[in-house]
Coordinates of C-alpha atoms in Angstrom, one line a residue:
X82 CA 19.7 79.4 35.7
X83 CA 17.7 78.4 32.9
X84 CA 14.1 79.5 32.1
X85 CA 11.1 77.2 33.0
X86 CA 8.2 76.2 31.3
X87 CA 5.1 74.7 32.3
X88 CA 5.8 71.6 30.9
X89 CA 9.2 71.3 32.8
X90 CA 7.9 72.0 36.3
X91 CA 4.7 69.4 35.9
X92 CA 2.1 71.6 36.8
X93 CA 3.3 71.2 40.4
X94 CA 1.7 74.0 41.6
X95 CA -2.2 74.2 42.1
X96 CA -2.3 78.0 42.2
X97 CA -1.5 78.1 38.3
X98 CA -3.9 80.0 36.2
X99 CA -4.4 77.5 33.4
X100 CA -8.1 78.0 33.4
X101 CA -9.8 79.0 36.8
X102 CA -13.5 79.8 37.6
X103 CA -12.4 83.7 37.6
X104 CA -11.3 83.4 33.9
X105 CA -14.2 81.5 32.6
X106 CA -16.4 84.3 34.6
X107 CA -14.9 86.8 31.7
X108 CA -16.7 85.2 29.3
X109 CA -20.2 85.3 31.0
X110 CA -20.5 89.0 31.8
X111 CA -23.2 91.1 30.0
X112 CA -22.8 94.5 31.3
X113 CA -24.9 97.3 30.3
X114 CA -22.9 98.7 27.3
X115 CA -24.1 100.0 24.2
X116 CA -26.0 103.1 22.8
X117 CA -27.3 105.8 24.7
X118 CA -31.1 104.7 24.0
X119 CA -30.2 100.8 24.6
X120 CA -28.3 102.1 28.3
X121 CA -30.6 104.3 29.2
X122 CA -33.5 102.1 29.1
X123 CA -31.5 99.6 30.9
X124 CA -31.2 97.2 27.6
X125 CA -34.7 96.4 27.9
X126 CA -35.0 95.7 23.8
X127 CA -35.9 92.3 23.5
X128 CA -39.3 93.6 22.1
X129 CA -38.6 96.7 21.2
X130 CA -35.7 96.7 18.4
X131 CA -34.6 99.6 16.4
X132 CA -31.7 100.0 18.1
X133 CA -27.8 98.7 17.2
X134 CA -27.0 97.3 20.5
X135 CA -30.5 95.4 20.4
X136 CA -29.1 93.4 17.7
X137 CA -26.6 91.7 20.0
X138 CA -30.3 90.5 22.0
X139 CA -32.9 90.1 19.4
X140 CA -31.8 90.3 16.0
X141 CA -35.2 90.6 15.0
X142 CA -34.4 94.0 16.2
X143 CA -32.8 95.0 12.7
X144 CA -36.5 94.7 10.9
X145 CA -38.5 97.1 12.9
X146 CA -36.2 99.7 11.3
X147 CA -38.1 102.0 8.7
X148 CA -35.0 103.5 7.1
X149 CA -31.6 102.5 6.7
X150 CA -29.1 103.9 9.3
X151 CA -25.3 104.3 10.7
X152 CA -24.7 104.9 14.0
X153 CA -21.5 105.2 16.3
X154 CA -21.0 106.0 20.5
X155 CA -18.6 106.5 22.7
X156 CA -18.1 106.0 26.7
X157 CA -16.3 107.8 29.3
X158 CA -16.3 105.6 32.3
X159 CA -15.2 106.2 36.1
X160 CA -15.0 103.6 38.0
X161 CA -14.5 103.8 41.8
X162 CA -13.8 100.9 44.2
X163 CA -14.5 101.5 48.3
X164 CA -12.5 99.0 50.4
X165 CA -12.5 98.2 54.3
X166 CA -10.9 96.2 57.1
X167 CA -8.2 95.4 54.7
X168 CA -5.1 94.9 57.1
X169 CA -6.9 97.4 59.3
X170 CA -7.2 99.9 56.6
X171 CA -10.4 101.4 54.6
X172 CA -9.8 103.5 51.5
X173 CA -10.8 103.8 47.7
X174 CA -9.4 103.8 44.4
X175 CA -10.5 105.1 41.3
X176 CA -10.0 104.9 37.5
X177 CA -11.2 107.2 33.9
X178 CA -11.3 106.0 30.6
X179 CA -12.4 106.1 27.4
X180 CA -14.6 103.4 25.4
X181 CA -15.6 102.1 22.4
X182 CA -19.5 101.2 22.9
X183 CA -21.1 100.6 19.7
X184 CA -20.9 101.1 16.0
X185 CA -23.8 100.0 13.7
X186 CA -25.2 100.2 10.2
X187 CA -28.5 99.0 8.8
X188 CA -29.3 98.6 5.3
X189 CA -33.1 98.7 4.4
X190 CA -33.0 96.4 1.2
X191 CA -36.5 97.0 -0.2
X192 CA -37.6 99.9 1.6
X193 CA -40.8 100.6 -0.3
X194 CA -42.3 96.7 -0.1
X195 CA -44.5 95.5 2.5
X196 CA -42.3 92.8 3.5
X197 CA -38.9 94.5 4.0
X198 CA -35.7 92.6 4.0
X199 CA -32.8 94.2 6.3
X200 CA -29.2 93.8 6.3
X201 CA -27.7 94.8 9.6
X202 CA -23.8 94.6 10.7
X203 CA -22.8 96.1 14.6
X204 CA -20.1 95.8 17.1
X205 CA -20.8 96.4 20.7
X206 CA -19.1 96.2 23.9
X207 CA -20.3 93.7 26.4
X208 CA -17.7 94.2 29.1
X209 CA -14.8 96.5 30.0
X210 CA -12.0 95.3 32.2
X211 CA -9.4 98.6 32.5
X212 CA -8.5 99.4 36.0
X213 CA -5.5 100.1 37.9
X214 CA -5.2 100.4 41.6
X215 CA -2.3 100.9 44.1
X216 CA -2.5 99.9 47.8
X217 CA 0.2 100.6 50.2
X218 CA 2.1 100.9 54.0
X219 CA -0.2 97.5 55.0
X220 CA 1.0 95.8 58.2
X221 CA 1.4 92.2 57.5
X222 CA 2.5 89.4 59.8
X223 CA 2.7 86.6 57.8
X224 CA 4.7 86.9 54.4
X225 CA 4.3 85.1 51.3
X226 CA 8.0 83.9 52.0
X227 CA 6.8 82.2 55.4
X228 CA 4.1 80.2 53.3
X229 CA 6.5 79.4 50.7
X230 CA 9.2 77.7 53.4
X231 CA 6.8 76.4 55.3
X232 CA 4.9 74.7 52.3
X233 CA 8.1 73.4 51.0
X234 CA 10.4 72.5 53.8
X235 CA 12.3 69.4 53.9
X236 CA 11.6 69.1 49.9
X237 CA 13.8 68.8 47.1
X238 CA 13.5 72.1 44.7
X239 CA 12.2 69.9 41.5
X240 CA 9.0 69.3 44.0
X241 CA 8.2 72.7 45.3
X242 CA 5.8 75.0 43.6
X243 CA 6.3 77.3 40.8
X244 CA 6.1 80.4 42.9
X245 CA 8.4 78.9 45.3
X246 CA 10.9 78.0 43.2
X247 CA 11.0 81.4 41.9
X248 CA 11.6 82.5 45.2
X249 CA 14.4 79.7 45.8
X250 CA 16.0 81.1 42.4
X251 CA 15.7 84.9 43.6
X252 CA 17.7 83.6 47.2
X253 CA 14.5 84.3 49.0
X254 CA 14.4 80.5 50.4
X255 CA 17.1 79.0 52.1
X256 CA 18.8 75.2 51.2
X257 CA 20.8 72.7 51.9
X258 CA 21.7 70.2 48.9
X259 CA 18.9 71.9 47.0
X260 CA 16.3 71.3 49.9
X261 CA 14.7 73.5 51.3
X262 CA 15.5 74.1 55.5
X263 CA 13.1 74.6 58.1
X264 CA 12.3 78.1 58.4
X265 CA 14.2 78.6 55.3
X266 CA 13.0 82.0 54.1
X267 CA 16.0 84.5 54.2
X268 CA 14.8 87.0 56.2
X269 CA 14.0 87.3 59.9
X270 CA 15.3 88.0 63.6
X271 CA 15.1 85.9 66.4
X272 CA 13.4 87.5 69.4
X273 CA 15.6 86.0 72.1
X274 CA 13.1 83.3 72.8
X275 CA 13.6 80.9 69.6
X276 CA 10.5 82.9 67.7
X277 CA 11.7 84.4 64.5
X278 CA 10.0 87.6 64.1
X279 CA 9.4 88.2 60.0
X280 CA 6.8 91.3 59.7
X281 CA 6.6 93.7 56.7
X282 CA 5.0 96.5 55.2
X283 CA 2.7 95.4 52.1
X284 CA 2.6 96.8 49.0
X285 CA -0.3 95.9 46.2
X286 CA -0.3 97.0 42.4
X287 CA -3.0 95.7 40.3
X288 CA -3.0 96.7 36.6
X289 CA -5.9 95.3 34.3
X290 CA -6.8 96.1 30.6
X291 CA -9.2 94.6 27.6
X292 CA -12.6 94.5 26.9
X293 CA -15.2 91.8 25.8
X294 CA -16.8 92.7 22.4
X295 CA -19.2 91.1 19.9
X296 CA -19.8 91.8 16.0
X297 CA -22.9 90.5 14.8
X298 CA -23.9 89.9 11.1
X299 CA -27.7 90.2 11.4
X300 CA -30.7 89.5 8.5
X301 CA -33.7 90.6 9.4
X302 CA -37.4 90.5 7.9
X303 CA -40.5 92.6 8.5
X304 CA -43.8 90.6 7.7
X305 CA -46.4 93.2 7.2
X306 CA -45.5 95.5 10.0
X307 CA -46.9 92.5 12.4
X308 CA -44.0 90.0 13.2
X309 CA -40.6 90.7 12.5
X310 CA -37.9 87.9 12.6
X311 CA -34.3 87.9 12.5
X312 CA -31.2 85.7 12.5
X313 CA -27.7 86.5 13.1
X314 CA -24.1 85.1 13.2
X315 CA -22.2 86.5 16.4
X316 CA -18.4 87.0 16.6
X317 CA -17.6 87.5 20.0
X318 CA -13.6 88.8 21.1
X319 CA -12.3 88.9 24.4
X320 CA -9.2 90.7 25.2
X321 CA -7.8 90.2 28.9
X322 CA -4.3 91.1 30.4
X323 CA -4.0 91.4 34.2
X324 CA -0.5 92.0 35.8
X325 CA 0.1 92.1 39.9
X326 CA 2.7 93.0 42.1
X327 CA 3.1 92.4 45.7
X328 CA 6.2 93.8 47.4
X329 CA 6.4 93.1 51.0
X330 CA 9.5 95.3 52.6
X331 CA 10.9 97.1 56.0
X332 CA 11.2 93.1 56.9
X333 CA 13.3 92.1 59.9
X334 CA 16.4 90.3 58.7
X335 CA 20.0 89.5 60.3
X336 CA 23.0 87.7 59.0
X337 CA 23.4 86.3 55.7
X338 CA 21.9 84.4 54.1
X339 CA 18.9 86.1 56.3
X340 CA 19.6 89.5 54.9
X341 CA 16.5 90.4 52.6
X342 CA 15.1 93.4 53.4
X343 CA 12.7 93.7 50.4
X344 CA 10.9 91.3 47.7
X345 CA 8.7 91.5 44.9
X346 CA 6.3 88.8 43.3
X347 CA 4.8 89.6 39.7
X348 CA 2.3 87.6 38.3
X349 CA 1.2 87.8 34.8
X350 CA -2.3 86.3 32.9
X351 CA -2.8 87.2 29.6
X352 CA -5.7 85.7 27.4
X353 CA -7.1 86.4 24.0
X354 CA -10.1 84.4 22.8
X355 CA -12.7 84.7 19.6
X356 CA -15.6 82.6 18.9
X357 CA -19.2 82.3 17.4
X358 CA -22.8 81.9 18.1
X359 CA -26.0 82.3 16.5
X360 CA -29.2 84.0 17.6
X361 CA -33.0 83.5 16.4
X362 CA -35.3 85.8 17.2
X363 CA -38.9 87.3 16.7
X364 CA -41.0 90.3 17.7
X365 CA -44.6 90.2 17.3
X366 CA -47.1 93.2 17.4
X367 CA -50.7 91.8 18.0
X368 CA -52.3 95.1 18.7
X369 CA -50.4 98.7 17.8
X370 CA -49.8 99.4 21.2
X371 CA -48.0 95.9 22.4
X372 CA -45.2 94.4 21.4
X373 CA -43.8 90.7 22.6
X374 CA -40.6 89.4 21.6
X375 CA -38.0 86.5 22.6
X376 CA -35.0 85.2 21.2
X377 CA -32.7 82.3 21.4
X378 CA -28.6 82.6 21.7
X379 CA -26.7 79.7 21.2
X380 CA -23.8 78.6 23.3
X381 CA -20.8 80.5 22.4
X382 CA -17.7 78.2 21.3
X383 CA -14.5 79.9 22.1
X384 CA -10.9 79.1 21.0
X385 CA -8.9 80.7 23.9
X386 CA -5.2 81.2 24.1
X387 CA -3.9 82.0 27.2
X388 CA -0.4 82.9 28.6
X389 CA 1.2 83.1 32.4
X390 CA 3.9 84.0 34.1
X391 CA 5.6 84.8 37.4
X392 CA 9.0 85.8 38.7
X393 CA 10.4 87.2 41.9
X394 CA 12.8 89.8 42.8
X395 CA 14.7 90.4 46.1
X396 CA 16.8 93.2 48.1
X397 CA 19.1 92.0 50.7
X398 CA 21.2 94.1 52.9
X399 CA 24.2 92.0 52.5
X400 CA 24.9 89.6 49.8
X401 CA 23.1 86.0 50.8
X402 CA 26.3 84.3 49.3
X403 CA 29.4 85.2 48.0
X404 CA 29.4 86.9 44.3
X405 CA 25.6 87.1 44.6
X406 CA 25.1 90.8 44.9
X407 CA 22.5 92.5 46.9
X408 CA 20.0 92.5 44.3
X409 CA 18.3 89.4 42.8
X410 CA 16.1 88.1 40.2
X411 CA 14.5 84.6 39.4
X412 CA 14.1 83.3 36.0
X413 CA 10.4 84.5 34.2
X414 CA 8.5 81.1 34.9
X415 CA 6.2 80.9 31.9
X416 CA 3.9 78.5 30.6
X417 CA 4.4 79.7 26.8
X418 CA 1.3 79.8 25.1
X419 CA -1.5 77.3 25.4
X420 CA -4.7 77.0 23.6
X421 CA -8.0 75.3 24.5
X422 CA -11.9 75.1 23.9
X423 CA -14.5 76.7 26.1
X424 CA -18.3 76.6 25.6
X425 CA -20.5 79.3 27.3
X426 CA -23.9 78.4 28.0
X427 CA -27.3 79.4 25.6
X428 CA -29.2 82.2 26.7
X429 CA -32.9 82.4 26.3
X430 CA -34.4 86.2 26.5
X431 CA -38.2 87.4 26.7
X432 CA -39.5 90.5 26.4
X433 CA -42.8 92.7 26.6
X434 CA -43.4 96.3 25.4
X435 CA -45.9 99.2 25.2
X436 CA -45.7 101.6 22.5
X437 CA -48.4 104.4 23.4
X438 CA -49.1 106.8 20.8
X439 CA -45.9 108.6 19.9
X440 CA -45.0 109.4 23.5
X441 CA -44.7 107.1 25.8
X442 CA -42.3 103.6 25.3
X443 CA -42.3 101.2 28.3
X444 CA -40.5 97.8 28.3
X445 CA -39.5 94.4 30.6
X446 CA -37.1 92.4 29.6
X447 CA -36.2 88.8 31.2
X448 CA -32.9 86.8 30.6
X449 CA -32.2 83.4 31.6
X450 CA -28.9 81.4 31.1
X451 CA -27.8 78.0 32.9
X452 CA -24.6 77.9 34.0
X453 CA -24.0 74.5 34.8
X454 CA -23.4 74.3 31.0
X455 CA -20.0 75.8 31.1
X456 CA -17.5 73.5 29.5
X457 CA -13.8 73.3 29.0
X458 CA -12.5 71.0 26.5
X459 CA -9.8 70.8 23.7
X460 CA -9.9 69.7 20.0
X461 CA -7.4 69.2 17.7
X462 CA -6.2 72.7 17.3
X463 CA -5.5 72.8 21.0
X464 CA -2.2 72.8 22.3
X465 CA 0.1 72.5 25.6
X466 CA -2.6 71.6 27.8
X467 CA -4.3 68.1 27.9
X468 CA -7.9 67.2 28.0
X469 CA -7.1 65.2 31.4
X470 CA -5.9 68.2 33.4
X471 CA -9.1 70.7 32.4
X472 CA -11.3 67.7 33.4
X473 CA -9.5 66.6 36.3
X474 CA -8.1 70.2 37.9
X475 CA -10.3 72.7 36.5
X476 CA -13.9 71.8 35.3
X477 CA -14.9 70.6 38.7
X478 CA -14.0 73.7 40.2
X479 CA -16.4 75.6 37.7
X480 CA -19.3 72.7 38.3
X481 CA -19.1 73.4 42.2
X482 CA -19.0 77.0 42.0
X483 CA -20.9 78.5 39.5
X484 CA -25.0 78.9 39.9
X485 CA -27.3 76.5 37.8
X486 CA -29.7 79.3 36.7
X487 CA -28.9 82.6 36.3
X488 CA -31.4 85.5 35.5
X489 CA -31.3 88.9 34.3
X490 CA -34.2 91.4 34.8
X491 CA -34.2 95.0 33.0
X492 CA -36.8 97.3 32.5
X493 CA -37.0 100.7 30.6
X494 CA -39.0 104.0 29.7
X495 CA -39.2 106.7 27.2
X496 CA -41.4 109.6 26.9
X497 CA -41.1 112.0 24.0
X498 CA -41.9 115.8 24.2
X499 CA -41.6 116.8 20.8
X500 CA -38.5 116.5 19.7
X501 CA -36.6 115.9 23.0
X502 CA -36.6 112.2 24.4
X503 CA -36.3 111.5 28.3
X504 CA -35.6 108.0 29.3
X505 CA -34.6 105.9 32.5
X506 CA -34.1 102.2 33.2
X507 CA -33.0 99.7 35.7
X508 CA -31.2 96.1 35.4
X509 CA -30.2 93.7 37.7
X510 CA -28.0 90.7 36.7
X511 CA -27.4 87.9 39.0
X512 CA -23.5 86.7 39.5
X513 CA -22.4 83.6 37.6
X514 CA -21.6 82.1 41.0
X515 CA -23.5 79.8 43.2
X516 CA -25.3 82.2 46.7
X517 CA -22.8 80.2 48.6
X518 CA -19.5 81.4 46.9
X519 CA -20.4 85.2 46.4
X520 CA -18.6 86.8 49.5
X521 CA -15.5 85.6 48.3
X522 CA -15.8 85.9 44.8
X523 CA -18.5 88.7 42.9
X524 CA -22.1 89.4 43.8
X525 CA -24.8 90.4 41.8
X526 CA -24.5 93.5 39.5
X527 CA -27.3 96.3 39.9
X528 CA -27.5 99.4 37.6
X529 CA -29.7 102.6 37.1
X530 CA -29.7 104.8 34.3
X531 CA -30.7 108.0 32.5
X532 CA -30.6 109.3 29.4
X533 CA -31.6 112.3 27.1
X534 CA -32.3 112.3 22.9
X535 CA -32.9 114.8 20.8
X536 CA -34.0 114.4 17.0
X537 CA -33.4 116.8 14.1
X538 CA -34.8 115.7 10.6
X539 CA -32.4 112.3 10.0
X540 CA -29.9 113.1 12.9
X541 CA -30.3 111.9 16.5
X542 CA -28.0 112.9 19.4
X543 CA -28.0 110.8 22.5
X544 CA -26.8 110.6 25.9
X545 CA -27.1 108.6 29.2
X546 CA -25.7 107.8 32.1
X547 CA -25.7 104.5 33.8
X548 CA -24.7 103.8 37.3
X549 CA -23.4 100.4 38.3
X550 CA -22.8 98.6 41.6
X551 CA -21.6 95.2 42.8
X552 CA -19.3 93.6 45.7
X553 CA -16.1 91.4 44.4
X554 CA -13.6 89.9 46.6
X555 CA -10.1 90.1 44.8
X556 CA -7.9 86.9 46.1
X557 CA -4.3 88.3 46.6
X558 CA -2.8 85.0 47.2
X559 CA -4.3 81.8 48.3
X560 CA -2.6 78.7 49.7
X561 CA -2.8 75.2 50.7
X562 CA -2.9 74.1 54.4
X563 CA -1.9 70.6 55.2
X564 CA -5.0 69.4 55.2
X565 CA -5.3 70.1 51.2
X566 CA -7.9 73.5 52.1
X567 CA -7.2 76.6 50.4
X568 CA -6.6 79.9 52.7
X569 CA -6.0 83.1 52.6
X570 CA -2.1 83.8 53.0
X571 CA -2.4 87.3 52.1
X572 CA -6.2 89.0 53.2
X573 CA -8.7 89.0 50.3
X574 CA -9.4 92.2 49.0
X575 CA -13.3 92.8 49.4
X576 CA -14.2 95.8 47.4
X577 CA -17.8 97.3 46.5
X578 CA -16.9 98.5 43.0
X579 CA -19.0 101.3 41.3
X580 CA -19.2 102.4 37.9
X581 CA -20.6 105.9 36.5
X582 CA -20.5 105.7 32.7
X583 CA -21.5 108.6 30.6
X584 CA -22.3 107.5 26.9
X585 CA -23.2 109.5 23.8
X586 CA -23.8 108.9 20.6
X587 CA -25.2 110.1 16.6
X588 CA -27.0 108.4 14.7
X589 CA -28.4 109.0 10.9
X590 CA -30.8 107.6 8.8
X591 CA -30.9 107.5 5.1

């Protein structure tokens, strides 16, 4: 046997992950990450500034600083997923990770002048993808092998799907003259009435890691303490890797070649991307107690490199065919690396804040993004994927599933008691998906946060706790029925995901 590439298979499987709406969603995430002060106040900093994470939403923030400063932040994140009615079971999964959140440097180039210039650098985490879990002991009455056999019955192996071909290579599908037999899955037993019983116990293993970060180079101008302007160049980078294992065991079986007792289907989706955007913003102080801010973030243009592979392993009570052995494995069917371009929509931000003396700050932010402007395309540097494929097979799905207008609302407060700062915040971030599809994808995220700060001379020590929650549906395996409609071969996993992130940071002014 030989390793097959995407080009050899001719994109025969509609389930291949060349670029799905789920993949594009990764580039739309702006979770509540960053410095302790920023996160504790819900990220409502468009009109406030003076914070390293605020540079990623309004570059005028860098101009608000009176002194040069340097800061670093780490996060300690606990994720919990609650699920119910998944093959009749309920339960939870937990993950604990230590994350980099932010590092920043702001240099005031002429601190003694009325109009001050600043040059700042900041790298901030926008989203974290790390999580792993394992679900076992699930009773299943309709198996993957049955679906692959039914969808391939009577077809030559050159015309069946990518996944079915891997199953055939592992002898999990039975063929005659390289044509898949009716009921051609290599397990099951007759109940005596002509019906084949092919139940299984299901195990699902999910391993995912990666992050979405952005580095900003910021130039700011403080014009007499009245108006602050900013311009930044953003360089977002995304790294994502998801590997899933679906194992079905305790299979009913009979005589060879129908003697399989277990098999595992593995799939891997690996994405790396880097991009570019620009941001323009201002903050205006009509009176000392009021600040009004607004910013525009251009579309982000990404170069995306992606890799997808899958394979099937099987175990048999007896050799399915002489000389094959009882442990079989398909080739690793892979796309090889392919590259394309992605444009994510522009973001419009506005905020208003009230600074009352030196003891109270109140702030509210509003973001708007038109998801309909998400676009896949190729250029001269793209390879191993065509423009026609993106526009025919994948762009229409994104256009259908995504909402036109997506909004984010956040609010925060800070109270100062001598050297102690008490903070609180709230954030509501709409899903990128249209409301009609959120039950089968991902819903809105809500975040509640609190924080504590202590300032001594040039040093500031800050701590924040952020609780975020949303509903998400994971598609274990979707198939295509005779009407060419998608359906759940294996049940979707519906989870309520709750994240508790403790963020700690230190800042030094100089």
